[in-house]
JSON list of C-alpha atoms in Angstrom, two decimals:
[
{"chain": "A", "resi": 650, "resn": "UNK", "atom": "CA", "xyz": [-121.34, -131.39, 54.02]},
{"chain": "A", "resi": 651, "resn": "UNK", "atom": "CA", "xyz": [-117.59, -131.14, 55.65]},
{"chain": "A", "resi": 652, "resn": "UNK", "atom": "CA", "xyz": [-116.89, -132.45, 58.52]},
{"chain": "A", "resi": 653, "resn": "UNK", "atom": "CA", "xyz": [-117.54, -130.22, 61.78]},
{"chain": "A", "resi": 654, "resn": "UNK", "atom": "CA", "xyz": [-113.69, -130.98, 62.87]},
{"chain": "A", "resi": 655, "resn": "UNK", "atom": "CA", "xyz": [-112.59, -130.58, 59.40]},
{"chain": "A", "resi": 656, "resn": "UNK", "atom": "CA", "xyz": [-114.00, -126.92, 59.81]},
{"chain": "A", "resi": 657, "resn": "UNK", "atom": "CA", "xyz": [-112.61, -126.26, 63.13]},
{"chain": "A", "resi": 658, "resn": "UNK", "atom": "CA", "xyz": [-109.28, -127.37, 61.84]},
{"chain": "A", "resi": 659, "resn": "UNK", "atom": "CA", "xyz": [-109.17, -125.06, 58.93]},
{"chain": "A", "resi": 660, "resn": "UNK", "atom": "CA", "xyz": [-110.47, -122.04, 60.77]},
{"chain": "A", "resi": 661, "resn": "UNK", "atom": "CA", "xyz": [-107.44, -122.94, 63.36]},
{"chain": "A", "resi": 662, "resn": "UNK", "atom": "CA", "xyz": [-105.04, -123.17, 60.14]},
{"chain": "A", "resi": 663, "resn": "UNK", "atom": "CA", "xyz": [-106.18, -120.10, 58.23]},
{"chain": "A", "resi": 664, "resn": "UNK", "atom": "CA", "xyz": [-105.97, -117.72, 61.57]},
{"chain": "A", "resi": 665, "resn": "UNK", "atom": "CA", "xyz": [-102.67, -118.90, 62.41]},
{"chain": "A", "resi": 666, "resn": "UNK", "atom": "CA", "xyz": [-101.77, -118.11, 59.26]},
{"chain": "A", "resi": 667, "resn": "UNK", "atom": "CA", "xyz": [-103.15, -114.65, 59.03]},
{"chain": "A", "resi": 668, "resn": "UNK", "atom": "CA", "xyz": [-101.40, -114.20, 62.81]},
{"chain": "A", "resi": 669, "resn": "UNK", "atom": "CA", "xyz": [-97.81, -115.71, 61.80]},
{"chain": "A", "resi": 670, "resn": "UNK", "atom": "CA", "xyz": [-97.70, -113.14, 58.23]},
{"chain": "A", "resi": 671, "resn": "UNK", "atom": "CA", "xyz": [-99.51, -110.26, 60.31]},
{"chain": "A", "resi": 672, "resn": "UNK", "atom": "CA", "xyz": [-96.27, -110.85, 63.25]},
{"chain": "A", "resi": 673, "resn": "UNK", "atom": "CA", "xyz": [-93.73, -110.42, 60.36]},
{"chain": "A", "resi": 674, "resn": "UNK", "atom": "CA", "xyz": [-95.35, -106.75, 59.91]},
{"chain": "A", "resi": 675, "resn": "UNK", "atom": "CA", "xyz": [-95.88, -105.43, 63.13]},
{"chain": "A", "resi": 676, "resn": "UNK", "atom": "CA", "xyz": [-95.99, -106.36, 66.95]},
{"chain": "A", "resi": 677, "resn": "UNK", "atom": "CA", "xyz": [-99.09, -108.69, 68.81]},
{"chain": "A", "resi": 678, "resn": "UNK", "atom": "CA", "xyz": [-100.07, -105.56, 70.60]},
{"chain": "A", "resi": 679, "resn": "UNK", "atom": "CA", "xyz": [-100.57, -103.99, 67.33]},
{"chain": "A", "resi": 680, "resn": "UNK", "atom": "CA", "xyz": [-102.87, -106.40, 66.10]},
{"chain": "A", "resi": 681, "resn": "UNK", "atom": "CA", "xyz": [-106.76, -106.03, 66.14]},
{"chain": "A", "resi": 682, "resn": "UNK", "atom": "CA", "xyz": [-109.21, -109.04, 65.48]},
{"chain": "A", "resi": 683, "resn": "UNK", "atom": "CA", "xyz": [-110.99, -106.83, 63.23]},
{"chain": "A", "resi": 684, "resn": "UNK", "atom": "CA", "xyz": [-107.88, -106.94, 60.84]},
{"chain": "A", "resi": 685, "resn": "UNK", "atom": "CA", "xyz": [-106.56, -110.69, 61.98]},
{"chain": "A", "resi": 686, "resn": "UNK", "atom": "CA", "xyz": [-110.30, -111.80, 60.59]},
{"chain": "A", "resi": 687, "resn": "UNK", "atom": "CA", "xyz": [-110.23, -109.97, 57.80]},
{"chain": "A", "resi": 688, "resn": "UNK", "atom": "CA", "xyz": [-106.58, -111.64, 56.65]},
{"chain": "A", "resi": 689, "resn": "UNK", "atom": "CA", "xyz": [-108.17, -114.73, 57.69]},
{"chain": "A", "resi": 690, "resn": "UNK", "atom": "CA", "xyz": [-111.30, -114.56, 55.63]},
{"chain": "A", "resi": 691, "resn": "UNK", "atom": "CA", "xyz": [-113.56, -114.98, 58.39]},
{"chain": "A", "resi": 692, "resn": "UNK", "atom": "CA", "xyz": [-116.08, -113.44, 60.54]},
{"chain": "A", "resi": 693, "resn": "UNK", "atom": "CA", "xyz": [-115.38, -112.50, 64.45]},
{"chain": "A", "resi": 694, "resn": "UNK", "atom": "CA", "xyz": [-117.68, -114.17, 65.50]},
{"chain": "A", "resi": 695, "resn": "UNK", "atom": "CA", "xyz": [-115.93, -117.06, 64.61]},
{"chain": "A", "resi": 696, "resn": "UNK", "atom": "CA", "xyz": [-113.19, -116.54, 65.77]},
{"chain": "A", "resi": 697, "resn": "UNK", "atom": "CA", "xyz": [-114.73, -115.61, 69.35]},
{"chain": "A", "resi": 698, "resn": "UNK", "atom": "CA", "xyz": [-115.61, -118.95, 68.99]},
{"chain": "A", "resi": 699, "resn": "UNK", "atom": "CA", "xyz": [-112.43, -120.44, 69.35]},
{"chain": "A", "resi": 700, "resn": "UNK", "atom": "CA", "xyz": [-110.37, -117.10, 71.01]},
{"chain": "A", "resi": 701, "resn": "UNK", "atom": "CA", "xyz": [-110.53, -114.84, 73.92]},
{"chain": "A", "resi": 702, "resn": "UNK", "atom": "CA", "xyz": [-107.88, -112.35, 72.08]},
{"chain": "A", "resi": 703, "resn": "UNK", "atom": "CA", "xyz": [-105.55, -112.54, 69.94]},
{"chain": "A", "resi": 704, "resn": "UNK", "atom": "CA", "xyz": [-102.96, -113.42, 72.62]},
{"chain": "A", "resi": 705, "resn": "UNK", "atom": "CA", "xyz": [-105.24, -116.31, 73.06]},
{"chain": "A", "resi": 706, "resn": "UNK", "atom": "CA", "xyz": [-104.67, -117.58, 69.73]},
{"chain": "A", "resi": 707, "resn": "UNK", "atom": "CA", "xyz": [-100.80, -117.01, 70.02]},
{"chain": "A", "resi": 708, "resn": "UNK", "atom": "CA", "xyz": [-100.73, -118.97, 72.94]},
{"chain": "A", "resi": 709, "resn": "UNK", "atom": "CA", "xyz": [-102.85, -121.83, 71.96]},
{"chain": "A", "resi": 710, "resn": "UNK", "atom": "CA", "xyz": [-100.78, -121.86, 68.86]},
{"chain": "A", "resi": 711, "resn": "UNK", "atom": "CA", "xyz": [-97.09, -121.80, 70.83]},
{"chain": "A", "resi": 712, "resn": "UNK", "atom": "CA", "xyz": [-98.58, -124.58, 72.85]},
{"chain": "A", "resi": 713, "resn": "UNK", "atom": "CA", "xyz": [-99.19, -126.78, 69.94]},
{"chain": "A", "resi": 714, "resn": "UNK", "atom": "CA", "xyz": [-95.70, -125.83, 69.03]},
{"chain": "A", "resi": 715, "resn": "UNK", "atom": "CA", "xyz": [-93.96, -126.94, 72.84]},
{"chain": "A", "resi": 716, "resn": "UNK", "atom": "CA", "xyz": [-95.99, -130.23, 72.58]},
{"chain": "A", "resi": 717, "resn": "UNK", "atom": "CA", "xyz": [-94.85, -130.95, 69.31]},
{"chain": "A", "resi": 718, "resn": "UNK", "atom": "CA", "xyz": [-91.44, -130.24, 69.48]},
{"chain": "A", "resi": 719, "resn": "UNK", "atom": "CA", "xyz": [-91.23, -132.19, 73.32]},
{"chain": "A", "resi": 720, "resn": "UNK", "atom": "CA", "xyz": [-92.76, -135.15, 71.53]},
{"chain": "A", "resi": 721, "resn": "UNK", "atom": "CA", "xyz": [-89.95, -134.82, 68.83]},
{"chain": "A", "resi": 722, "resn": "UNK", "atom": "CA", "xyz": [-87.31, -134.35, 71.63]},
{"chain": "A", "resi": 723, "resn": "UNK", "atom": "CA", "xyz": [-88.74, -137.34, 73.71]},
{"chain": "A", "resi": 724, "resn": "UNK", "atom": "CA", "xyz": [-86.55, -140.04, 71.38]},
{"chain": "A", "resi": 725, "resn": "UNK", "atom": "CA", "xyz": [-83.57, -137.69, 72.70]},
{"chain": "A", "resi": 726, "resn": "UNK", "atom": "CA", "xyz": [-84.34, -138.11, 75.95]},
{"chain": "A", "resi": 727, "resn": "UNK", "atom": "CA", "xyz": [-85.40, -141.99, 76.20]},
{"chain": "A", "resi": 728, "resn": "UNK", "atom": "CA", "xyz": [-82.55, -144.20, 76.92]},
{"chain": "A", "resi": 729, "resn": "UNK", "atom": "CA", "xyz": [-83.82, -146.27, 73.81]},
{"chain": "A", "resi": 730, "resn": "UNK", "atom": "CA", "xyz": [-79.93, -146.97, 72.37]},
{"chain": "A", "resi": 731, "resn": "UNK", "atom": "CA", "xyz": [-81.29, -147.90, 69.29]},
{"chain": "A", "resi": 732, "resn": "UNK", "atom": "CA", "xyz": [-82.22, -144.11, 67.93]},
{"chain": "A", "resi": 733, "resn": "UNK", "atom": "CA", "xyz": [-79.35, -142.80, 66.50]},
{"chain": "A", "resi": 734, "resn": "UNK", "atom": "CA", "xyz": [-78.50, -138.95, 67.05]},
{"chain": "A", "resi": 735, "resn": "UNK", "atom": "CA", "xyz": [-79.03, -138.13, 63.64]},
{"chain": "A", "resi": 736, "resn": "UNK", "atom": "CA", "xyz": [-82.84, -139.76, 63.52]},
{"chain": "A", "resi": 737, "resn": "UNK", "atom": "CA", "xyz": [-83.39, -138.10, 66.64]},
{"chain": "A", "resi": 738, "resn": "UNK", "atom": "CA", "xyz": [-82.00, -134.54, 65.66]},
{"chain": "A", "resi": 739, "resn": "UNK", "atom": "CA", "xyz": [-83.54, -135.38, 62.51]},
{"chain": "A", "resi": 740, "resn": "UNK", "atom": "CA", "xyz": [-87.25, -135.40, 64.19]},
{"chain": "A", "resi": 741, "resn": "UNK", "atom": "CA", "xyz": [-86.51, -132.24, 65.95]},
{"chain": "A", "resi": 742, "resn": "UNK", "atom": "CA", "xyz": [-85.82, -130.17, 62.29]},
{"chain": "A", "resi": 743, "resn": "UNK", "atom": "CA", "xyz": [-89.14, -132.02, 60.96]},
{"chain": "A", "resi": 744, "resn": "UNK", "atom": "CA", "xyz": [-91.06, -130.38, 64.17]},
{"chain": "A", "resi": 745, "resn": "UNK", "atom": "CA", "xyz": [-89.48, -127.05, 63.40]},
{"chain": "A", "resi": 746, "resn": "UNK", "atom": "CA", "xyz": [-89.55, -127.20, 59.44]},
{"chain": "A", "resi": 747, "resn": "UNK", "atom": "CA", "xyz": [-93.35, -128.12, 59.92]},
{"chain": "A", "resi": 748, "resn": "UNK", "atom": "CA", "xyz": [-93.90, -125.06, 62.31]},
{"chain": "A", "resi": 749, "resn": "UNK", "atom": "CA", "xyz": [-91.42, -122.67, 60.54]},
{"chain": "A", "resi": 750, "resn": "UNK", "atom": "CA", "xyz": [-94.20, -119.60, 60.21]},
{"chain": "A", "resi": 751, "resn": "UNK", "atom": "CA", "xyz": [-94.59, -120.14, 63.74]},
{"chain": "A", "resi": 752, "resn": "UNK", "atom": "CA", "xyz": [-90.37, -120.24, 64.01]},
{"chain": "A", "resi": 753, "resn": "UNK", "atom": "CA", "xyz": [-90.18, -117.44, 61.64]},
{"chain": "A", "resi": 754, "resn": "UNK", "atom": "CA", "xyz": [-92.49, -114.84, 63.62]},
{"chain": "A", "resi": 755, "resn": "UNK", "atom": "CA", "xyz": [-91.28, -116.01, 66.68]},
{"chain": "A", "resi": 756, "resn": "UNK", "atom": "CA", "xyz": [-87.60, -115.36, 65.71]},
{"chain": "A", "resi": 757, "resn": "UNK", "atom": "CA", "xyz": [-88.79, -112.38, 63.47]},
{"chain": "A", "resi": 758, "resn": "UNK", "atom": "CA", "xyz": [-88.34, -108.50, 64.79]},
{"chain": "A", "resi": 759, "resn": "UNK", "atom": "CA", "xyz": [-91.87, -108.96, 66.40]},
{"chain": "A", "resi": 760, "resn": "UNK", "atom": "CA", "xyz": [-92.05, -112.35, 67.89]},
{"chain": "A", "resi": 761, "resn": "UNK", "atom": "CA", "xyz": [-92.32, -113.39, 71.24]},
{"chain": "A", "resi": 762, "resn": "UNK", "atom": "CA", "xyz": [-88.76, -114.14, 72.23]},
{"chain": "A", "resi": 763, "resn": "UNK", "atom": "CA", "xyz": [-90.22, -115.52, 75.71]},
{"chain": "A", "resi": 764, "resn": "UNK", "atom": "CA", "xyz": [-91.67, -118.28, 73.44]},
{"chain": "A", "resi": 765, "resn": "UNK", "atom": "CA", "xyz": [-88.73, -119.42, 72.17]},
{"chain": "A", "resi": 766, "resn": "UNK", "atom": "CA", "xyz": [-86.58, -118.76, 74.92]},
{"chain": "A", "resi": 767, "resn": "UNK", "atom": "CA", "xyz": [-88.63, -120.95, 77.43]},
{"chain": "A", "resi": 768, "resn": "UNK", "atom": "CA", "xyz": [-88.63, -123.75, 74.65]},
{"chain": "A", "resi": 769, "resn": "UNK", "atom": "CA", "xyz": [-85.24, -123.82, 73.90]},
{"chain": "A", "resi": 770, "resn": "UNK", "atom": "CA", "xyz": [-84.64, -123.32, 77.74]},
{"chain": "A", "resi": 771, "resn": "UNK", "atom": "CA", "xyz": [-86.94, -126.95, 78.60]},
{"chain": "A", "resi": 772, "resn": "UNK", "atom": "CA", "xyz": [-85.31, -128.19, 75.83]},
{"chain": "A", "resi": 773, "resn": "UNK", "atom": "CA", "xyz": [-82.15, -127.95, 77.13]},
{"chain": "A", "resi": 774, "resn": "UNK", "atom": "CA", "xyz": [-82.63, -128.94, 81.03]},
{"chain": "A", "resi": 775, "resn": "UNK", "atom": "CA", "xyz": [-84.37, -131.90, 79.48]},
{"chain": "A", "resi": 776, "resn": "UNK", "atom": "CA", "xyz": [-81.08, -133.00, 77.31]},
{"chain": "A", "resi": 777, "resn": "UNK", "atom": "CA", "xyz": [-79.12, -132.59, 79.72]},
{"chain": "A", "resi": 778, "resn": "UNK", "atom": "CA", "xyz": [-81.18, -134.73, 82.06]},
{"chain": "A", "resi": 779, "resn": "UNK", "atom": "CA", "xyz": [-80.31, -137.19, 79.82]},
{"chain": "A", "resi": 780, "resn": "UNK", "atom": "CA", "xyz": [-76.67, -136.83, 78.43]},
{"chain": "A", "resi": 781, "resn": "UNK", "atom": "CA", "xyz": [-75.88, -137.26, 82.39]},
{"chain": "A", "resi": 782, "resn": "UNK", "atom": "CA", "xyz": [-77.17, -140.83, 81.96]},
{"chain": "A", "resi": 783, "resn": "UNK", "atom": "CA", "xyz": [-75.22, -141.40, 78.71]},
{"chain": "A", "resi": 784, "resn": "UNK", "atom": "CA", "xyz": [-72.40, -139.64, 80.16]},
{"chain": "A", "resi": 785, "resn": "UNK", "atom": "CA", "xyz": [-71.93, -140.37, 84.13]},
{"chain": "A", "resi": 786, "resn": "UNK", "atom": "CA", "xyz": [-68.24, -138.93, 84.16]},
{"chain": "A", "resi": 787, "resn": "UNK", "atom": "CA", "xyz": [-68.84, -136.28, 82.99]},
{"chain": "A", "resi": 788, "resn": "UNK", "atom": "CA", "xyz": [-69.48, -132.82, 85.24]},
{"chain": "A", "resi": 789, "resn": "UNK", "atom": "CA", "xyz": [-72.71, -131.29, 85.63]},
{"chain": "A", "resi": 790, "resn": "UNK", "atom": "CA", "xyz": [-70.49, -128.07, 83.84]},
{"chain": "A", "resi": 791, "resn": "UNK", "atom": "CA", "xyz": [-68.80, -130.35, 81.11]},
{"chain": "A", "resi": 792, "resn": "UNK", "atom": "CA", "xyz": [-72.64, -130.87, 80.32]},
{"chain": "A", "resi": 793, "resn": "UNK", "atom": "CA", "xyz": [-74.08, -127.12, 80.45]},
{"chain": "A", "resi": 794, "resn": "UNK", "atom": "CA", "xyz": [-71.08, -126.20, 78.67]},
{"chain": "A", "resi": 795, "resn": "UNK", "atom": "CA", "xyz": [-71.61, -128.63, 75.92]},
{"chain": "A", "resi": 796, "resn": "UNK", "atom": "CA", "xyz": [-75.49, -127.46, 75.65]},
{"chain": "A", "resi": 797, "resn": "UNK", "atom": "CA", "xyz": [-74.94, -124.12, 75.50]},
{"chain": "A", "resi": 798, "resn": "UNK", "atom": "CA", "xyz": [-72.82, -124.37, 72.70]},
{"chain": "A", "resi": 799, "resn": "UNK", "atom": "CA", "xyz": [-74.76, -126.83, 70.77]},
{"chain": "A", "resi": 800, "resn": "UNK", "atom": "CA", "xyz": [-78.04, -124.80, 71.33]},
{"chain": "A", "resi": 801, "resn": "UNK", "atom": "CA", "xyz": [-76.60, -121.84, 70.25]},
{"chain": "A", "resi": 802, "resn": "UNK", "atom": "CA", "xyz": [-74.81, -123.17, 67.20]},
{"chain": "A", "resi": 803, "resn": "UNK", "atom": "CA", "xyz": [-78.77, -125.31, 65.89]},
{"chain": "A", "resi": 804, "resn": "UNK", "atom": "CA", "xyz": [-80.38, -122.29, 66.85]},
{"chain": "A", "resi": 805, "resn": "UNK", "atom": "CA", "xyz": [-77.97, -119.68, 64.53]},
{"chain": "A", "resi": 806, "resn": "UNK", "atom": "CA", "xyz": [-78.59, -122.85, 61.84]},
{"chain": "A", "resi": 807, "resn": "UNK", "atom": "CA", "xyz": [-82.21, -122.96, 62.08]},
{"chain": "A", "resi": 808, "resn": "UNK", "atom": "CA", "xyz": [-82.67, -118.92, 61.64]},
{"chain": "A", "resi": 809, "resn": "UNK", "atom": "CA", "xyz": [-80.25, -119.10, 58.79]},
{"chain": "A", "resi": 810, "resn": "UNK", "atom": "CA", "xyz": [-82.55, -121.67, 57.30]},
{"chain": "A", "resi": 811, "resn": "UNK", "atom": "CA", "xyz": [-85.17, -119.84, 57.54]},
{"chain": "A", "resi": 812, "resn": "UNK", "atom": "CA", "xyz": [-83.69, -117.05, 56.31]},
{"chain": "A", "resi": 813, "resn": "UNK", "atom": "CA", "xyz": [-82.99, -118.79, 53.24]},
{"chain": "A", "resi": 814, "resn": "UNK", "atom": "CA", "xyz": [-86.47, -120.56, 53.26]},
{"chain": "A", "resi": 815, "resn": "UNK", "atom": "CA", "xyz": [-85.34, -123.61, 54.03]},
{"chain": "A", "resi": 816, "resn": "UNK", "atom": "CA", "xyz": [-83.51, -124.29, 51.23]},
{"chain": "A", "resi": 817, "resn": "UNK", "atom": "CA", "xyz": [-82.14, -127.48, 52.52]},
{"chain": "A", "resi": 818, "resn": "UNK", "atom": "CA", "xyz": [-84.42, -130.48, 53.49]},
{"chain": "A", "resi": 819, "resn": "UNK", "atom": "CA", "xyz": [-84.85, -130.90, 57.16]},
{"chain": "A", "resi": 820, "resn": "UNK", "atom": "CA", "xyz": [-83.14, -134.07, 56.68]},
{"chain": "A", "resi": 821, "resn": "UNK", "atom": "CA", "xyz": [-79.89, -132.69, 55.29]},
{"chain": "A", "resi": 822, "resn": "UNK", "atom": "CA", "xyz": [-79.50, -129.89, 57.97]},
{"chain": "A", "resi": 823, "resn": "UNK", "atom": "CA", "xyz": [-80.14, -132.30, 60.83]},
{"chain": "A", "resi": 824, "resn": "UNK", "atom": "CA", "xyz": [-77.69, -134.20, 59.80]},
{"chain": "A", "resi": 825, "resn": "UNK", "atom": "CA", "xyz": [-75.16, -131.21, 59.31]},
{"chain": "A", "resi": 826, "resn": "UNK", "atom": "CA", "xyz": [-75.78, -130.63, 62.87]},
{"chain": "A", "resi": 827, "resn": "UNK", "atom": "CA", "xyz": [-75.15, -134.39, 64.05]},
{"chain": "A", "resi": 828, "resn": "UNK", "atom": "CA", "xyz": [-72.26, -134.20, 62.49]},
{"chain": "A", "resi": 829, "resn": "UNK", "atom": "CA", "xyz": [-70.92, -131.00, 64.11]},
{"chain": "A", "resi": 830, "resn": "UNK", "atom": "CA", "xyz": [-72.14, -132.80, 67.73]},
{"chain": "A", "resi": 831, "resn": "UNK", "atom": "CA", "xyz": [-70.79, -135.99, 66.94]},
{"chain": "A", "resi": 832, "resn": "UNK", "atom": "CA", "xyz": [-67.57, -134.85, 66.25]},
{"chain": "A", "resi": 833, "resn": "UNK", "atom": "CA", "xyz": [-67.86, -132.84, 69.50]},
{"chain": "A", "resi": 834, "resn": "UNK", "atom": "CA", "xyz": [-68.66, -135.33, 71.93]},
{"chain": "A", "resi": 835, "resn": "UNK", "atom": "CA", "xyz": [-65.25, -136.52, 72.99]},
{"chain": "A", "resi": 836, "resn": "UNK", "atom": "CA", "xyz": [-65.63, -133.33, 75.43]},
{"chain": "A", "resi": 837, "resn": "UNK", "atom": "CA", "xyz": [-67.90, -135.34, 77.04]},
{"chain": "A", "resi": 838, "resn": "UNK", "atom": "CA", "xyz": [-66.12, -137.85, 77.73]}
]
């Protein structure tokens, strides 16, 4: 007999699953449990078990996702000088490369762009939190400006990426864009 957790975790896997490739098709408001279940393989009642809605599931599933990819960022953030930017980064594409049906219906015609927004937003108050520690002489704008840019820039990589199906290796795009930040971080200083 499986494991009780084992179960939960593969109900968990297979709706999120059926959710993500169901978002690639058509909006969260167009979604029913009835048909979620069905792509799932599993009864509603099970999934009752676990869900409120299906806007439940989505947003115990983009939670996951924000812990994950805070916990990947917290290396970033730590004044630990022995992390180089490119493990660092490199942790960040791993968190995204292991959520990328999450990435690719968030991004996708249908996702929630509030999601990713509000992640990338955190994401971003927290770096700069800590570049200004790394970086006293430089400006408050300096910093922004430097974010902005480097957000946008990982963000347009990551959707081509995906776009390609990640082609690449985590690990070899991470360190594409350390090497574009690198380069850029005389601006800083």
């Amino acid at each position: 007999m499986k494991n009780p957790e084992h179960r939960v975790q593969t109900t968990k896997r297979l709706l999120r699953s059926a959710l993500t490739s169901l978002l690639a098709e058509k909006p969260l408001r167009s979604i029913t449990v009835k048909e979620l279940c069905a792509r799932a393989q599993i009864n509603r009642g099970t999934f009752y078990a676990h869900y409120a809605d299906v806007y439940d599931l989505l947003s115990q599933i983009e939670a996951e996702m924000e812990t994950e990819f805070y916990a990947a960022l917290e290396p970033v953030l730590s004044s630990a000088d022995n992390l180089t930017p490119p493990k660092a980064t490199a942790k960040v594409f791993r968190c995204l490369e292991a959520n990328a049906d999450l990435c690719r219906a968030t991004l996708g015609p249908h996702g929630d762009r509030e999601f990713s927004a509000r992640v990338i937003e955190t994401g971003r108050k927290r770096c700069e939190e800590s570049c200004k520690k790394h970086f006293p002489n430089a400006s408050d704008r300096q910093i922004e400006t430097y974010f902005t840019f480097i957000t946008g820039g990982c963000i347009a990589l990551m959707e081509r990426w995906l776009k390609e199906d990640m082609a690449e290796s985590s690990a070899v795009l991470a360190d594409a864009a350390e090497q574009i930040m690198e380069n850029g971080l005389g601006f800083l200083q």
